[in-house]
CSV table of C-alpha atoms and ligand atoms in Angstrom, one decimal:
chain,number,residue,atom,x,y,z
A,1123,MET,CA,170.0,20.9,-162.5
A,1124,ARG,CA,172.1,18.1,-163.7
A,1125,SER,CA,170.9,16.8,-167.0
A,1126,GLY,CA,171.9,13.5,-168.4
A,1127,GLY,CA,169.2,13.3,-171.1
A,1128,ARG,CA,167.1,10.6,-169.5
A,1129,GLY,CA,164.3,13.0,-168.7
A,1130,ILE,CA,164.0,11.7,-165.2
A,1131,ARG,CA,163.9,14.6,-162.7
A,1132,PHE,CA,163.9,14.4,-159.0
A,1133,VAL,CA,165.1,16.5,-156.1
A,1134,VAL,CA,167.8,15.4,-153.7
A,1135,VAL,CA,166.7,16.9,-150.4
A,1136,THR,CA,169.5,17.4,-148.0
A,1137,SER,CA,170.8,20.3,-145.8
A,1138,ASN,CA,174.2,18.5,-145.6
A,1139,PRO,CA,176.6,19.9,-148.2
A,1140,GLY,CA,178.9,16.8,-147.8
A,1141,LYS,CA,176.1,14.5,-148.7
A,1142,ALA,CA,175.0,16.7,-151.6
A,1143,ARG,CA,178.6,16.6,-153.1
A,1144,GLU,CA,178.7,12.8,-152.8
A,1145,PHE,CA,175.3,12.3,-154.4
A,1146,GLU,CA,176.3,14.7,-157.3
A,1147,ASP,CA,179.3,12.6,-158.0
A,1148,LEU,CA,177.5,9.3,-157.7
A,1149,PHE,CA,174.5,10.2,-159.8
A,1150,SER,CA,176.5,12.0,-162.5
A,1151,ARG,CA,177.8,8.5,-163.5
A,1152,TYR,CA,174.3,7.4,-164.3
A,1153,GLY,CA,173.3,10.5,-166.3
A,1154,LEU,CA,170.3,11.2,-164.0
A,1155,SER,CA,168.6,14.7,-164.0
A,1156,PHE,CA,168.2,16.1,-160.5
A,1157,ARG,CA,168.7,19.2,-158.4
A,1158,VAL,CA,169.7,19.6,-154.8
A,1159,GLU,CA,167.4,21.4,-152.3
A,1160,PRO,CA,169.0,22.2,-149.0
A,1161,ILE,CA,165.7,21.8,-147.0
A,1162,LYS,CA,165.9,20.5,-143.5
A,1163,THR,CA,163.4,17.7,-143.0
A,1164,PRO,CA,162.3,16.8,-139.5
A,1165,GLU,CA,163.6,13.4,-138.3
A,1166,ILE,CA,161.0,11.4,-136.4
A,1167,GLN,CA,162.4,9.6,-133.4
A,1168,ALA,CA,162.6,5.9,-134.4
A,1169,MET,CA,165.2,3.1,-134.1
A,1170,ASP,CA,164.8,2.2,-137.8
A,1171,LEU,CA,166.6,4.4,-140.4
A,1172,ARG,CA,164.1,3.2,-143.0
A,1173,LEU,CA,161.1,4.6,-141.1
A,1174,ILE,CA,163.0,7.9,-140.6
A,1175,ALA,CA,163.9,8.2,-144.3
A,1176,GLU,CA,160.3,7.3,-145.4
A,1177,GLU,CA,158.8,10.0,-143.1
A,1178,SER,CA,161.3,12.5,-144.3
A,1179,ALA,CA,160.5,11.7,-148.0
A,1180,LEU,CA,156.8,12.3,-147.4
A,1181,TYR,CA,157.5,15.6,-145.6
A,1182,ALA,CA,159.8,16.7,-148.4
A,1183,TYR,CA,157.2,15.8,-151.0
A,1184,ASP,CA,154.5,17.9,-149.1
A,1185,VAL,CA,156.8,20.9,-149.3
A,1186,LEU,CA,158.1,20.6,-152.9
A,1187,ARG,CA,155.3,18.6,-154.7
A,1188,GLU,CA,158.0,17.1,-157.0
A,1189,PRO,CA,159.6,13.6,-156.9
A,1190,VAL,CA,161.9,13.7,-153.9
A,1191,MET,CA,164.8,11.6,-152.7
A,1192,VAL,CA,166.1,11.9,-149.1
A,1193,GLU,CA,168.7,9.8,-147.2
A,1194,ASP,CA,169.1,8.9,-143.6
A,1195,ALA,CA,172.4,7.5,-142.4
A,1196,GLY,CA,173.9,6.4,-139.2
A,1197,LEU,CA,177.1,5.0,-137.6
A,1198,PHE,CA,176.5,1.8,-135.6
A,1199,ILE,CA,179.3,0.8,-133.2
A,1200,ASP,CA,179.1,-2.8,-132.0
A,1201,ALA,CA,180.8,-2.3,-128.6
A,1202,LEU,CA,178.3,0.5,-127.8
A,1203,GLY,CA,175.3,-1.7,-128.6
A,1204,GLY,CA,174.8,0.1,-132.0
A,1205,PHE,CA,175.0,3.6,-130.6
A,1206,PRO,CA,174.8,6.3,-132.0
A,1207,GLY,CA,172.9,4.6,-134.9
A,1208,PRO,CA,169.7,6.5,-135.6
A,1209,PHE,CA,170.9,9.2,-133.2
A,1210,SER,CA,174.1,9.9,-135.1
A,1211,SER,CA,173.2,13.4,-136.1
A,1212,TYR,CA,172.4,14.3,-132.5
A,1213,ALA,CA,175.5,12.5,-131.2
A,1214,TYR,CA,177.7,14.3,-133.7
A,1215,LYS,CA,176.2,17.7,-132.7
A,1216,THR,CA,176.5,17.0,-129.0
A,1217,ILE,CA,179.4,14.7,-128.0
A,1218,GLY,CA,181.0,14.8,-131.4
A,1219,ILE,CA,184.0,12.7,-132.6
A,1220,ARG,CA,185.9,13.4,-129.3
A,1221,GLY,CA,182.9,12.1,-127.3
A,1222,ILE,CA,182.7,8.9,-129.3
A,1223,LEU,CA,186.4,8.3,-128.9
A,1224,LYS,CA,186.0,8.8,-125.2
A,1225,LEU,CA,183.3,6.2,-125.0
A,1226,MET,CA,185.6,3.9,-126.9
A,1227,GLU,CA,188.6,4.4,-124.5
A,1228,GLY,CA,190.0,1.0,-123.5
A,1229,VAL,CA,187.6,-0.8,-125.9
A,1230,GLU,CA,189.4,-3.3,-128.0
A,1231,ASP,CA,186.4,-4.3,-130.2
A,1232,ARG,CA,186.4,-1.4,-132.7
A,1233,ARG,CA,183.9,-2.9,-135.2
A,1234,ALA,CA,181.3,-0.5,-136.6
A,1235,ARG,CA,179.3,0.0,-139.7
A,1236,PHE,CA,177.7,2.9,-141.6
A,1237,THR,CA,174.2,2.4,-142.9
A,1238,SER,CA,172.4,4.5,-145.5
A,1239,VAL,CA,168.8,4.4,-146.4
A,1240,ILE,CA,167.6,6.3,-149.4
A,1241,ALA,CA,163.8,7.0,-149.7
A,1242,PHE,CA,162.2,8.1,-152.9
A,1243,TYR,CA,158.6,9.3,-153.3
A,1244,THR,CA,156.3,10.6,-155.9
A,1245,PRO,CA,152.6,9.7,-155.8
A,1246,MET,CA,153.0,8.0,-159.2
A,1247,ILE,CA,154.8,5.1,-157.6
A,1248,GLY,CA,152.2,4.7,-154.9
A,1249,SER,CA,154.2,4.4,-151.8
A,1250,VAL,CA,157.7,5.3,-150.6
A,1251,LYS,CA,160.5,3.2,-152.1
A,1252,THR,CA,163.7,2.6,-150.1
A,1253,PHE,CA,167.2,1.4,-150.9
A,1254,ALA,CA,169.8,0.5,-148.2
A,1255,GLY,CA,173.6,0.3,-148.3
A,1256,GLU,CA,176.2,-0.6,-145.7
A,1257,VAL,CA,179.9,-0.5,-145.2
A,1258,GLU,CA,181.7,-2.4,-142.4
A,1259,GLY,CA,184.7,-1.0,-140.7
A,1260,TYR,CA,186.5,0.0,-137.5
A,1261,ILE,CA,186.6,3.1,-135.2
A,1262,SER,CA,190.1,4.5,-135.2
A,1263,TYR,CA,192.0,5.5,-132.0
A,1264,GLU,CA,192.4,9.1,-133.1
A,1265,PRO,CA,190.8,11.3,-135.8
A,1266,ARG,CA,192.7,11.3,-139.1
A,1267,GLY,CA,192.2,13.2,-142.3
A,1268,SER,CA,190.3,16.4,-143.3
A,1269,GLY,CA,188.1,15.2,-146.2
A,1270,GLY,CA,184.4,14.2,-146.0
A,1271,PHE,CA,182.2,15.1,-143.1
A,1272,GLY,CA,180.7,13.9,-139.9
A,1273,PHE,CA,182.4,10.8,-138.4
A,1274,ASP,CA,184.6,10.3,-141.4
A,1275,PRO,CA,187.8,11.0,-139.5
A,1276,ILE,CA,187.3,8.1,-137.1
A,1277,PHE,CA,185.9,5.5,-139.5
A,1278,ILE,CA,188.3,3.0,-141.2
A,1279,PRO,CA,186.5,1.0,-143.9
A,1280,ALA,CA,187.4,-2.7,-143.7
A,1281,GLU,CA,187.7,-2.9,-147.5
A,1282,GLY,CA,190.3,-0.1,-147.6
A,1283,ASP,CA,194.0,0.2,-146.8
A,1284,GLY,CA,193.8,1.4,-143.3
A,1285,ARG,CA,193.0,5.0,-144.1
A,1286,THR,CA,189.9,6.7,-142.6
A,1287,PHE,CA,187.1,7.9,-144.8
A,1288,ALA,CA,188.4,11.4,-144.2
A,1289,GLU,CA,191.8,10.4,-145.6
A,1290,LEU,CA,190.2,9.1,-148.9
A,1291,SER,CA,189.3,11.3,-151.8
A,1292,MET,CA,185.6,11.5,-152.5
A,1293,GLU,CA,186.0,9.2,-155.5
A,1294,GLU,CA,187.7,6.6,-153.3
A,1295,LYS,CA,185.0,6.9,-150.6
A,1296,ASN,CA,182.3,6.7,-153.3
A,1297,ARG,CA,183.7,3.3,-154.4
A,1298,PHE,CA,182.4,1.5,-151.4
A,1299,SER,CA,180.6,3.8,-148.9
A,1300,HIS,CA,177.2,3.0,-147.5
A,1301,ARG,CA,175.8,5.9,-149.4
A,1302,ALA,CA,177.4,4.8,-152.7
A,1303,ARG,CA,175.8,1.3,-152.3
A,1304,ALA,CA,172.3,2.7,-151.6
A,1305,ALA,CA,172.7,5.3,-154.3
A,1306,ARG,CA,173.7,2.7,-156.9
A,1307,LYS,CA,170.6,0.6,-156.1
A,1308,PHE,CA,168.4,3.7,-156.4
A,1309,ALA,CA,170.1,4.9,-159.6
A,1310,GLU,CA,169.7,1.5,-161.2
A,1311,TRP,CA,166.0,1.4,-160.2
A,1312,ILE,CA,165.1,4.9,-161.3
A,1313,SER,CA,167.0,4.4,-164.6
A,1314,SER,CA,164.7,1.5,-165.3
A,1315,ILE,CA,161.5,3.4,-164.5
A,1316,GLU,CA,160.8,4.9,-167.9
A,1317,ALA,CA,157.2,5.2,-167.0
A,1318,ILE,CA,157.6,8.1,-164.7
A,1319,SER,CA,159.8,10.0,-167.0
A,1320,PRO,CA,157.5,11.6,-169.5
A,1321,ALA,CA,155.4,13.4,-166.8
A,1322,TYR,CA,158.4,15.4,-165.8
A,1323,GLU,CA,159.6,16.5,-169.2
B,1090,IMP,P1,171.8,12.0,-141.2
B,1090,IMP,O1,170.8,11.9,-140.1
B,1090,IMP,O2,171.5,11.1,-142.3
B,1090,IMP,O3,172.0,13.4,-141.7
B,1090,IMP,O4,173.2,11.6,-140.6
B,1090,IMP,C1,173.4,11.4,-139.3
B,1090,IMP,C2,174.8,11.7,-138.9
B,1090,IMP,O5,175.6,10.5,-139.3
B,1090,IMP,C3,175.5,12.9,-139.6
B,1090,IMP,O6,175.3,14.0,-138.9
B,1090,IMP,C4,176.9,12.5,-139.7
B,1090,IMP,O7,177.5,12.9,-138.5
B,1090,IMP,C5,176.9,11.0,-139.7
B,1090,IMP,N1,177.1,10.4,-141.0
B,1090,IMP,C6,176.2,10.0,-141.9
B,1090,IMP,N2,176.8,9.6,-143.1
B,1090,IMP,C7,178.1,9.8,-142.9
B,1090,IMP,C8,179.3,9.6,-143.7
B,1090,IMP,O8,179.2,9.2,-144.8
B,1090,IMP,N3,180.4,9.9,-143.1
B,1090,IMP,C9,180.5,10.4,-141.8
B,1090,IMP,N4,179.5,10.6,-141.0
B,1090,IMP,C10,178.3,10.3,-141.6
């Protein structure tokens, strides 16, 4: 359990160690109290990351009965009509980075974006609350770097210096990643919710 003295406790539910590390770094800056549970939540089939994240949060709450935060993220490639988008996890496991680069062979328009949607739920807030973040960038021509996870070796953020996410340190990625942007919104919101705090002391 991370403890920052605010008394707010929630569970970050993710089976992805890369995501867990990034959230730990991001939330530690806000002094939030949380722990990570590596539970795999089922992903409903939907085109909208928000819906997927909301359903995952409700599932995670049913299992844990504690305030839960889940995230659903995806890589949207313009030239592929937004593919893999909500199917990013499946695409990563099946065709992988090589498969995406193959689909992009001969394609000049390399524009893409990562989107992250964080969903938070506890019955005390009534319904699931969501927070979204995005980062624009380009698909590289070859994989570069060994940091991060998933599609990081082929994503060059437009705000960076030409390095892929996998060539950045986690601190650098956390300056402007999709996840960092959604996490910042969530952290600011939950920091302002003093009302739910006492119940979890
Ligand atoms: P998930 O469904 O939110 O777990 O994410 C879907 C897939 O998108 C993951 O399996 C990763 O391959 C990819 N992905 C999500 N976020 C990132 C990221 O920050 N960097 C690289 N790949 C990511």
